[in-house]
Each structure stands twice: as structure tokens, then as C-alpha cells.
Coordinates of N, CA, C and O in Angstrom, one line a residue:
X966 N 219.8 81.9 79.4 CA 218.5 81.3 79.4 C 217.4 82.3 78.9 O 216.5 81.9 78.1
X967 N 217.6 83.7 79.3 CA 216.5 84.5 78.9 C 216.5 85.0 77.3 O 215.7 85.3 76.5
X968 N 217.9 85.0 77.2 CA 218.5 85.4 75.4 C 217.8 84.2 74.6 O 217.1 84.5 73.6
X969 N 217.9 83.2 74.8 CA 217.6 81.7 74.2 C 216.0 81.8 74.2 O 215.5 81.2 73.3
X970 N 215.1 82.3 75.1 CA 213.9 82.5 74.8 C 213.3 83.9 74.2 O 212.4 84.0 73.4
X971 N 214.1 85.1 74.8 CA 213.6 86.1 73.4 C 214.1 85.7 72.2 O 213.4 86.4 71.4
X972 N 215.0 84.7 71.4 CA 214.9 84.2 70.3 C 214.5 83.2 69.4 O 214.8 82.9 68.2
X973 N 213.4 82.3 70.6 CA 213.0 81.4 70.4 C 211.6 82.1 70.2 O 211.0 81.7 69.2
X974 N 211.0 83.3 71.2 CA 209.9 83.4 71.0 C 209.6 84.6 69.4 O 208.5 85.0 69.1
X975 N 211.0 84.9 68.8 CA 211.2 85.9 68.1 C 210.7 85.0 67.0 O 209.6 85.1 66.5
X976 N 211.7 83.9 66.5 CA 211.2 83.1 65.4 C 210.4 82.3 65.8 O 211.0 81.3 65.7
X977 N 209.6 82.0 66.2 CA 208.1 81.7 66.6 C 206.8 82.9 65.9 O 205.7 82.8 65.2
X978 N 207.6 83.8 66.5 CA 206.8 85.4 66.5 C 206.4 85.2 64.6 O 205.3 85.1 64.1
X979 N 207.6 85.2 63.8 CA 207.8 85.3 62.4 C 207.2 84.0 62.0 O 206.4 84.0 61.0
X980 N 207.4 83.1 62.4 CA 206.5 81.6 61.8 C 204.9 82.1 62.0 O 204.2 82.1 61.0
X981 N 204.5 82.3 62.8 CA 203.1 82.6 63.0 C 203.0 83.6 62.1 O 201.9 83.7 61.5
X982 N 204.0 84.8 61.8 CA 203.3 85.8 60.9 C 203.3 85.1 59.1 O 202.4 85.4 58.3
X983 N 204.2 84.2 58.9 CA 204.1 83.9 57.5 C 203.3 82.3 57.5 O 203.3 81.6 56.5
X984 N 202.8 82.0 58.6 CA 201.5 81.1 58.2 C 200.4 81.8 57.9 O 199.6 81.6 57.0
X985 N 200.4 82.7 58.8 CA 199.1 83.8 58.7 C 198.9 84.2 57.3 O 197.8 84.1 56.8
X986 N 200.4 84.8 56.2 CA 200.0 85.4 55.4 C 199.8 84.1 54.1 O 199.1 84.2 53.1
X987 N 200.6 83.0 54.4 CA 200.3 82.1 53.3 C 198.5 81.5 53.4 O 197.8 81.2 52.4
X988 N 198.3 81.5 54.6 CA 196.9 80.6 54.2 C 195.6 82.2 53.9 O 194.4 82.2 53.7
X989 N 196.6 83.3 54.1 CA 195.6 84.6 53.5 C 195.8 84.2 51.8 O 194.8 84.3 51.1
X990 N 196.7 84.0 51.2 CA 196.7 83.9 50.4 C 196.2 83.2 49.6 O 195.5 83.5 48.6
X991 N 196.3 81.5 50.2 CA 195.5 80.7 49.8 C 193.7 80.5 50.0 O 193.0 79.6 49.5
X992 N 193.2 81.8 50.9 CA 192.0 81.4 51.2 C 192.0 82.1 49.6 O 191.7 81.3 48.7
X993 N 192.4 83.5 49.1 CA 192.1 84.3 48.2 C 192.6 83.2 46.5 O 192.1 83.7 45.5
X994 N 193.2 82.4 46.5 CA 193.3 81.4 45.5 C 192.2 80.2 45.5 O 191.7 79.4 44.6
X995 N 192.0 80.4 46.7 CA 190.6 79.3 46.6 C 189.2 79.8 46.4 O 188.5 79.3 45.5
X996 N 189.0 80.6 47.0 CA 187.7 81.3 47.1 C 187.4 82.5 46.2 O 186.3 83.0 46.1
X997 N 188.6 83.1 45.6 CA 188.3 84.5 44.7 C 187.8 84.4 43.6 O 187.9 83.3 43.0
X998 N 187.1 85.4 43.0 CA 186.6 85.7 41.7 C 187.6 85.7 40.6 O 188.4 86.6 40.6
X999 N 187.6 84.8 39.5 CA 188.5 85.2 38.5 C 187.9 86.9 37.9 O 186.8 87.5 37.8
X1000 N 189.4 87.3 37.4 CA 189.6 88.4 36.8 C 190.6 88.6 36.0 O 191.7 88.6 36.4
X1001 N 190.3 88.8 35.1 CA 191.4 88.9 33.4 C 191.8 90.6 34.0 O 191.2 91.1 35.0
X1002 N 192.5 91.0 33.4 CA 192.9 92.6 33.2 C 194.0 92.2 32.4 O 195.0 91.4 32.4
X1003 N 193.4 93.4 31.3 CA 194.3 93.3 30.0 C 196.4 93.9 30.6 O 196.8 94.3 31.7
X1004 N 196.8 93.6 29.6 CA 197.9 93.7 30.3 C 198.7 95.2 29.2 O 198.9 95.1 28.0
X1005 N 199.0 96.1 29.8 CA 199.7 97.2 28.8 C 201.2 96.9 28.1 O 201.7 95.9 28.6
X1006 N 201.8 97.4 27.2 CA 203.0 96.8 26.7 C 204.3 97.3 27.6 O 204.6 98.4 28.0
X1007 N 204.9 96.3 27.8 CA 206.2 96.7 28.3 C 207.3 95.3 28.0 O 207.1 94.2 27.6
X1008 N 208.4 96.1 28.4 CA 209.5 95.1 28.2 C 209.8 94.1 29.0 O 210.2 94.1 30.2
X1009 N 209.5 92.8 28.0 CA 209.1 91.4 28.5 C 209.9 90.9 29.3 O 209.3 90.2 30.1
X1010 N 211.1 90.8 29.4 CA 211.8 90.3 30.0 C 213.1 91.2 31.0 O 213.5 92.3 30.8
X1011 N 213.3 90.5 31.9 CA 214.4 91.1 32.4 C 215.5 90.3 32.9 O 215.5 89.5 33.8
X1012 N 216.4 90.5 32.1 CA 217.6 89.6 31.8 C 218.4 89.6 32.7 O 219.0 88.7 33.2
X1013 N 218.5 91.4 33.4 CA 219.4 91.0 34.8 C 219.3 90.2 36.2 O 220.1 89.9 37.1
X1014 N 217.3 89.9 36.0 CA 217.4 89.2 37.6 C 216.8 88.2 37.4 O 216.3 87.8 38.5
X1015 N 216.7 87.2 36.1 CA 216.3 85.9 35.8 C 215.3 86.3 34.6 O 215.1 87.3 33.8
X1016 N 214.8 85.0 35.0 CA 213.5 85.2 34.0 C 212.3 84.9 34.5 O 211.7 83.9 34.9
X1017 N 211.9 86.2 34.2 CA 210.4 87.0 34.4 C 210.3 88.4 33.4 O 211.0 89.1 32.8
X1018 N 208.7 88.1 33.6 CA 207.9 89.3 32.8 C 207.1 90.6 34.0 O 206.1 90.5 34.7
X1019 N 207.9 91.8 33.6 CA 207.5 92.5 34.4 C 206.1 92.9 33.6 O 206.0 92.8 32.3
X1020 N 205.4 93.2 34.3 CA 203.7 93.0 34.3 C 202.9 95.0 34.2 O 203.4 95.8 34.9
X1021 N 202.4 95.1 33.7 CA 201.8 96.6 33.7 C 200.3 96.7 32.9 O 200.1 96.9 31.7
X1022 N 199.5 96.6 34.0 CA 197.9 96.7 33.4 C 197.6 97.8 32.7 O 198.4 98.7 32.9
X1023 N 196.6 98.0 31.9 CA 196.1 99.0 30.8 C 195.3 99.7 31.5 O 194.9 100.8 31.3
X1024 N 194.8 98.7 32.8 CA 193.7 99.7 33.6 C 194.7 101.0 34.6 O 194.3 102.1 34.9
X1025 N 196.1 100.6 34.8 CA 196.9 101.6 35.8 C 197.3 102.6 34.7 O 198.1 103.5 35.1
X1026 N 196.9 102.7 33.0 CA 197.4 104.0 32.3 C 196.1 104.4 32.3 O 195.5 104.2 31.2
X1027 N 195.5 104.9 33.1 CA 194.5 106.0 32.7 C 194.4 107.2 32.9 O 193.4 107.8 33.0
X1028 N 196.2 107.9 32.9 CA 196.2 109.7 32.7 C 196.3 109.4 30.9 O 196.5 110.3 30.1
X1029 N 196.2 108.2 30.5 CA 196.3 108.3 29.1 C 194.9 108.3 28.0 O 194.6 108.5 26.8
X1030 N 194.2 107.8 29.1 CA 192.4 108.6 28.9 C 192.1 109.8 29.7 O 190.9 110.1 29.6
X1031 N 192.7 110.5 30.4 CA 192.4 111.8 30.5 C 191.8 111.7 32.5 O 191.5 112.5 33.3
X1032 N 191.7 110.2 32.5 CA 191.5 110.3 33.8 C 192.9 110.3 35.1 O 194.1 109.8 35.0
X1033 N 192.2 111.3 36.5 CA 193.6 111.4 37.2 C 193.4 110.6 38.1 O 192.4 109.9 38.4
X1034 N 194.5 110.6 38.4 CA 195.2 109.2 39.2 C 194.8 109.7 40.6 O 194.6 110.8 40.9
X1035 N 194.5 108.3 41.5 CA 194.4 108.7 42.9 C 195.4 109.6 43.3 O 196.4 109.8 42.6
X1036 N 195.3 110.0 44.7 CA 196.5 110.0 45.8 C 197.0 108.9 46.9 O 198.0 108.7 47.5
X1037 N 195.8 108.4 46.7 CA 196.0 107.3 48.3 C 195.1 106.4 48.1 O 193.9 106.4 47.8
X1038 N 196.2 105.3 48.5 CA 195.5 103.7 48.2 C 193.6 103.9 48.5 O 193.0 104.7 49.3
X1039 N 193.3 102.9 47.6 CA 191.8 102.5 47.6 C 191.1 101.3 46.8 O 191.6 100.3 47.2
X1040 N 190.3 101.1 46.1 CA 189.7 100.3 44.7 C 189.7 100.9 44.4 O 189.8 102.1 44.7
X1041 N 189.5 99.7 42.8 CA 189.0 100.6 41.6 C 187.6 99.6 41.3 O 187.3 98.6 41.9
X1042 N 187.1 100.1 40.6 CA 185.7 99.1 40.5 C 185.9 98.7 39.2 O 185.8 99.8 38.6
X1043 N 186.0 97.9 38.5 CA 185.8 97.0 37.1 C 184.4 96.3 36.6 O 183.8 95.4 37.2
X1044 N 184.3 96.7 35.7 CA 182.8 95.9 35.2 C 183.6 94.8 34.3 O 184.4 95.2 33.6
X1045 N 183.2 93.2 34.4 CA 183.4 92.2 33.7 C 182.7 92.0 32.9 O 181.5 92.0 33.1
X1046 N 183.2 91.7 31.6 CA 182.3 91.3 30.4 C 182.1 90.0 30.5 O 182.2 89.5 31.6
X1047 N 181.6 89.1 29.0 CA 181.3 87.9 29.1 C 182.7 86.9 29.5 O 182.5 85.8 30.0
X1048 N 184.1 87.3 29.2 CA 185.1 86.9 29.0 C 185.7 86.4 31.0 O 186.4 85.5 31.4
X1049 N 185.1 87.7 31.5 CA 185.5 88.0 32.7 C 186.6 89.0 32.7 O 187.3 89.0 33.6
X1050 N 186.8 89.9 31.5 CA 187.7 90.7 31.4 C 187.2 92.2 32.2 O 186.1 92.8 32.1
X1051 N 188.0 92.7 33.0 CA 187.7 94.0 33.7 C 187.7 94.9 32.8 O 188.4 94.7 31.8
X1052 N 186.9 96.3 32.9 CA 187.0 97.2 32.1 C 187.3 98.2 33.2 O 186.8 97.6 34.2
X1053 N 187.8 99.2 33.7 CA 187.4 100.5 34.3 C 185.8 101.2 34.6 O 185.2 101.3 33.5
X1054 N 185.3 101.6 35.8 CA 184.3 101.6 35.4 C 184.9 103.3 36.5 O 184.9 104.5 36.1
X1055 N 185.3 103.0 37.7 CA 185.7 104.3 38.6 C 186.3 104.0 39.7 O 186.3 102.8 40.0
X1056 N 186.9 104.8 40.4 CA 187.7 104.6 41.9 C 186.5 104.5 43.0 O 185.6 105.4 43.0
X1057 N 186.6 103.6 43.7 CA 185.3 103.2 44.3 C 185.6 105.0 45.9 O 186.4 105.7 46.6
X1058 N 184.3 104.6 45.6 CA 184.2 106.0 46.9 C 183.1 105.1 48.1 O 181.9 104.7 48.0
X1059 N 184.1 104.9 49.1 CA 183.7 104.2 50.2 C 182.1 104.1 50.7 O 181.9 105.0 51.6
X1060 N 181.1 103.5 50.6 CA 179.9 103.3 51.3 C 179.0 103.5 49.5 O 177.8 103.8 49.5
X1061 N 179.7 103.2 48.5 CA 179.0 103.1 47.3 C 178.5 101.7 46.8 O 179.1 101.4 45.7
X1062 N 177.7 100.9 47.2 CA 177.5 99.7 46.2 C 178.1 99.2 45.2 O 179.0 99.9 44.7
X1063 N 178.0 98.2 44.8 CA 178.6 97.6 43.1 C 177.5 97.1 42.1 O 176.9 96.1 42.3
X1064 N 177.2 97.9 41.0 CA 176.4 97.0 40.4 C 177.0 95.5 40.2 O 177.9 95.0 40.8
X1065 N 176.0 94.9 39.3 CA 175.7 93.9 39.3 C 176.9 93.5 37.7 O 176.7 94.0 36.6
X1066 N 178.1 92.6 38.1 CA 179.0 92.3 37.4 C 180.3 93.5 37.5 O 181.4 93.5 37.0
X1067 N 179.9 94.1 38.1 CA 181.2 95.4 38.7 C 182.3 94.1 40.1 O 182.0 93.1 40.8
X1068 N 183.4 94.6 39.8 CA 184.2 94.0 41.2 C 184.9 95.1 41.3 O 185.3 95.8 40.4
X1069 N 185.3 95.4 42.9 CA 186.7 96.3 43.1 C 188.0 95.2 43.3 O 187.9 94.0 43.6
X1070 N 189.0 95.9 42.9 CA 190.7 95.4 43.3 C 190.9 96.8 43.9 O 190.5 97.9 43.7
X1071 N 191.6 96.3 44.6 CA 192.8 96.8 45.6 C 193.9 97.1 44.9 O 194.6 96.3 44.4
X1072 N 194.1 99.0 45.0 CA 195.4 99.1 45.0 C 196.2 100.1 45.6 O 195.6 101.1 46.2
X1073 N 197.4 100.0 45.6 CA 198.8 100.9 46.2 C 198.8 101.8 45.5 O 198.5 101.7 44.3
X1074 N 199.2 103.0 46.1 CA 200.3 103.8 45.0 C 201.5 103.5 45.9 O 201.6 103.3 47.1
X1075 N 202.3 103.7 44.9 CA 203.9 103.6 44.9 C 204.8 104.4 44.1 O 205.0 104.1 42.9
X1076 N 205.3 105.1 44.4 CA 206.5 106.5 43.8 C 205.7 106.9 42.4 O 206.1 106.9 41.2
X1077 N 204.3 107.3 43.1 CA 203.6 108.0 42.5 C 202.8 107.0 41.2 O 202.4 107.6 40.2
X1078 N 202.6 105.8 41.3 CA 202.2 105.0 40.3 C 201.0 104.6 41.2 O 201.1 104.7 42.4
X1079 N 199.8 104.0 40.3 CA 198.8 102.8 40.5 C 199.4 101.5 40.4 O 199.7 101.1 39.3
X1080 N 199.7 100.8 41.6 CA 199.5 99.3 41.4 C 198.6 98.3 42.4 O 198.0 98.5 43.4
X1081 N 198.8 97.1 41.3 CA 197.9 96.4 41.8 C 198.1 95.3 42.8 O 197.2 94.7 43.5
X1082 N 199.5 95.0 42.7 CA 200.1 94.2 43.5 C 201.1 93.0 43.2 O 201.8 92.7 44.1
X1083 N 201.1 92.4 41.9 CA 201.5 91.8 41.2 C 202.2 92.0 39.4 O 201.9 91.5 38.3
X1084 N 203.1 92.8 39.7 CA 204.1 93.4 38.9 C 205.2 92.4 38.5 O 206.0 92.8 37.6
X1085 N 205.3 91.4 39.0 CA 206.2 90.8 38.1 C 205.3 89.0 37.9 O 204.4 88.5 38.6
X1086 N 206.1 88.4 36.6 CA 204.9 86.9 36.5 C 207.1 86.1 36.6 O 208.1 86.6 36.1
X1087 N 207.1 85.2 37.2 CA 208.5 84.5 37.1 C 207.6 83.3 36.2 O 206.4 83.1 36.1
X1088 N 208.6 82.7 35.6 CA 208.5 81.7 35.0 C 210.2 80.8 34.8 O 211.2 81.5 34.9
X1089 N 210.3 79.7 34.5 CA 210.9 78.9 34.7 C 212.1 79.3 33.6 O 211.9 80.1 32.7
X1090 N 213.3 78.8 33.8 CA 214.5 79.4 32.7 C 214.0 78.6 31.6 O 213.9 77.4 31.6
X1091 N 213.7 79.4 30.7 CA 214.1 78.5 29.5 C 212.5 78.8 29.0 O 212.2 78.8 27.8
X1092 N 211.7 79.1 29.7 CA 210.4 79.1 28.8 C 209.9 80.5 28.4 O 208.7 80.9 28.3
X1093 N 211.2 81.1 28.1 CA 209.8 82.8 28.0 C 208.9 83.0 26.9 O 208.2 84.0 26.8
X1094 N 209.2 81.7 25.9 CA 208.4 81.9 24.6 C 207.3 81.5 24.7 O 206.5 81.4 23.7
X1095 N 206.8 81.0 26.0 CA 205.5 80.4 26.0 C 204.4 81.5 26.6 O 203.2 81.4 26.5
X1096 N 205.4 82.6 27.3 CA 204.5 83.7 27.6 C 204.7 85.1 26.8 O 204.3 86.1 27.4
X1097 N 205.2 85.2 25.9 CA 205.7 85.9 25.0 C 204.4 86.6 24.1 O 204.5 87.6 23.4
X1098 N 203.5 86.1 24.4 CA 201.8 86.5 23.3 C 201.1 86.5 24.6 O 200.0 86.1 24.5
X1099 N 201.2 86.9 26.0 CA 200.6 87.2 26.6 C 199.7 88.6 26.8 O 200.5 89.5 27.1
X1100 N 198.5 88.9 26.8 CA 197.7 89.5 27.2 C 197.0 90.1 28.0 O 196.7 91.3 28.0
X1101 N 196.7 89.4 28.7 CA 195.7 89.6 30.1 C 196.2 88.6 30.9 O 196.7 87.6 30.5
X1102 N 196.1 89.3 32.5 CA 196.7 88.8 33.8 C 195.6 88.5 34.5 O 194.7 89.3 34.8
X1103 N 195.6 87.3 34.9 CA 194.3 86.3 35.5 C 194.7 86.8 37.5 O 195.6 86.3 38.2
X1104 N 193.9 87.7 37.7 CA 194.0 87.4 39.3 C 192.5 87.1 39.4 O 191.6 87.4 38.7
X1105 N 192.7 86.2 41.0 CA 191.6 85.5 41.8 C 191.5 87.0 42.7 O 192.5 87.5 43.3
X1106 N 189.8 87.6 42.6 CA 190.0 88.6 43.7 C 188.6 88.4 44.4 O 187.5 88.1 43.8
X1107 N 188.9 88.8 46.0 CA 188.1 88.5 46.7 C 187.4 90.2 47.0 O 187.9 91.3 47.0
X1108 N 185.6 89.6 47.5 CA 184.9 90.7 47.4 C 185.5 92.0 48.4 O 184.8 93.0 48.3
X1109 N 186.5 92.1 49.4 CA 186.9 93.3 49.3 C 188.0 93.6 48.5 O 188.7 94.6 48.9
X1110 N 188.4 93.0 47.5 CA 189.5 93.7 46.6 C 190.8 93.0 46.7 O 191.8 93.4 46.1
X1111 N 190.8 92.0 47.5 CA 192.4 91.6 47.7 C 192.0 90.5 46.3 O 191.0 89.9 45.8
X1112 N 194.0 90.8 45.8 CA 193.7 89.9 44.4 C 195.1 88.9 44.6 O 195.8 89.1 45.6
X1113 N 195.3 88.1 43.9 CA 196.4 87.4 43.9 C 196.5 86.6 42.5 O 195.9 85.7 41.9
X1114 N 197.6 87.4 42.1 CA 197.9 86.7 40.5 C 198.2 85.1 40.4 O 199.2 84.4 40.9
X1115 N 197.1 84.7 39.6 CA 197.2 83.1 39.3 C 197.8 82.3 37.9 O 198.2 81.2 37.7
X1116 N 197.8 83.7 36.7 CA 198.7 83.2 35.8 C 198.5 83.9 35.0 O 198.2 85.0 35.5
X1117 N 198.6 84.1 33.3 CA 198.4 84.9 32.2 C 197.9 84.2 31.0 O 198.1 83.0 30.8
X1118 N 197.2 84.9 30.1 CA 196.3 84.6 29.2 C 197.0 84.9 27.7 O 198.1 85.2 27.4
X1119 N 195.9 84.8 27.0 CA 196.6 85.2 25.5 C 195.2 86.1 25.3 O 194.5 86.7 26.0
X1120 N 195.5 85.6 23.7 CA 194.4 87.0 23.0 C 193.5 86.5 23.2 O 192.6 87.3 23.6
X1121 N 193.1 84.9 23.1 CA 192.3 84.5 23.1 C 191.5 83.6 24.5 O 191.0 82.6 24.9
X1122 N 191.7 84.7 24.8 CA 191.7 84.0 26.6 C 192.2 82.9 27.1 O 191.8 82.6 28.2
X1123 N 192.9 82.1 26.6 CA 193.6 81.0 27.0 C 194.7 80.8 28.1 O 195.8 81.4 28.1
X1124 N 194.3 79.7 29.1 CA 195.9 80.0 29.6 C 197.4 80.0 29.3 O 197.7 79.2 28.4
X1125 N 198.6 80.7 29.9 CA 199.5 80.1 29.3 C 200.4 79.5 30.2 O 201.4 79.1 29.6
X1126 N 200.4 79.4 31.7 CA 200.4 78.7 32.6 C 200.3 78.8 33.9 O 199.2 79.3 34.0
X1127 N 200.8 78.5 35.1 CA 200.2 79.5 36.1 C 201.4 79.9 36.9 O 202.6 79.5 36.6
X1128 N 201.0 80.8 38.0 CA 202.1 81.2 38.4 C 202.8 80.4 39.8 O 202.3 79.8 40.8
X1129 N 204.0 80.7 39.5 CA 204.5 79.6 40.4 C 204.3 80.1 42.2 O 204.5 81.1 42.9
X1130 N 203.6 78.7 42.6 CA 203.3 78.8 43.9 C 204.1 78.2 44.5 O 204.1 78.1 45.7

């Protein structure tokens, strides 16, 4: 009887944690700020674990403008142009304001990299030619920085579909 309820209240325990985190997700798909960030070049596909495009922003190479990389998770602050495209603007330092058209994202380091959280885009078997001219990665990000990738763009800011929810 008591086994049967520590395992009843265990997956109970885990249902309650992944409602919690899907309707976090979805508040941040409903309510977030679109955000382009251009996307840096890397190898599009990966054939050993299906099909998907692993993902690598132009804003996470910046020892390749001469700027250094954090140590420990924080924002970064982005100024949006007319496009809604992020630029780099700096690593936000806690109790600083945002100008006006600035947003921060949230990110990790991880084995010594900047990320942002969404490093891979899956897409369906058979379609990788439709994201193949992709450019910029559309996340919805909310004003403390949580983002959640919603799909990818081209050159011309266009969509090219969204990501599977």
C-alpha cells in the first residue's frame, strides 16, 4: 500500500513538473517579443540523428570581434532594427536599464560556449531543402530574457516554417 503511493505520488510529482514547464513555454510563445538573430554558418544537417539543423548565432562568435566571452550565465542586451533583427549591443550588468528598442536574451554557458538555448531546429524527413537558405532564427522573448525558438527566416526575412511544437 505505501510503495503504491510513493509511486503514485512520484508520477504525479513529474506531471505537475512538465505542465508547469509546458504552459511556461507557452506563456513565452504567446506573449513574447519577436526576435530575428542572424544565424552563423555551420553544418546543416545532421544525418546521424535525423533531420535537423544544428543552429549557431553570429551573436555567440563574438571572440571573433575581439569581444570576451562571459564566465557565467547572464543576458546579453540586443538592439532591434527596423527588421526586428538583434544586433549586440553588451552583456547586461544587473540593475542597468534598456534603452529604448534594446531587449536582453538569456543565456548558458556550456563547455565553455555562449548559448542561447535553442541549438538545434528538427524539421520533418524529407524537407531540408526548404530550410537550406536559412538565416535568422525567430525567437519569441520575454522581457526577462527567456526565449523560445519559433522558427527560421531567410535573407529576406521571410518565414520558412515553424518549429515543431
Amino acid at each position: 500500500m505505501k510503495r503504491g503511493a510513493v509511486i503514485f505520488g512520484g508520477l504525479a510529482l513529474v506531471f505537475v513538473a512538465l505542465a508547469f514547464l509546458v504552459v511556461q513555454k507557452e506563456t513565452v510563445l504567446a506573449r513574447g517579443q519577436p526576435v530575428l538573430l542572424r544565424l552563423a554558418p555551420v553544418d546543416p544537417r545532421s544525418l546521424i540523428q535525423g533531420d535537423y539543423m544544428v543552429l549557431d548565432y553570429a551573436i555567440n562568435q563574438g571572440w571573433r570581434e575581439g569581444r570576451e566571452q562571459p564566465q557565467e550565465d547572464g543576458n546579453v542586451v540586443v538592439r532591434l532594427d527596423e527588421h526586428n533583427v538583434g544586433e549586440f549591443v553588451r552583456y547586461e550588468t544587473p540593475g542597468t536599464p534598456l534603452a529604448p528598442g534594446e531587449v536582453r536574451v538569456r543565456f548558458r554557458i556550456r563547455n565553455s560556449q555562449m548559448r542561447l538555448g535553442a541549438e538545434a531546429f528538427f524539421f520533418q524527413e524529407g524537407h531540408a531543402e526548404r530550410y537550406a537558405n536559412a538565416r535568422f532564427g525567430e525567437l519569441r522573448v520575454m522581457e526577462n530574457g527567456t526565449s523560445v525558438l519559433v522558427g527560421l527566416r531567410d535573407e529576406n526575412y521571410q518565414p520558412l516554417g515553424s518549429a515543431i511544437r
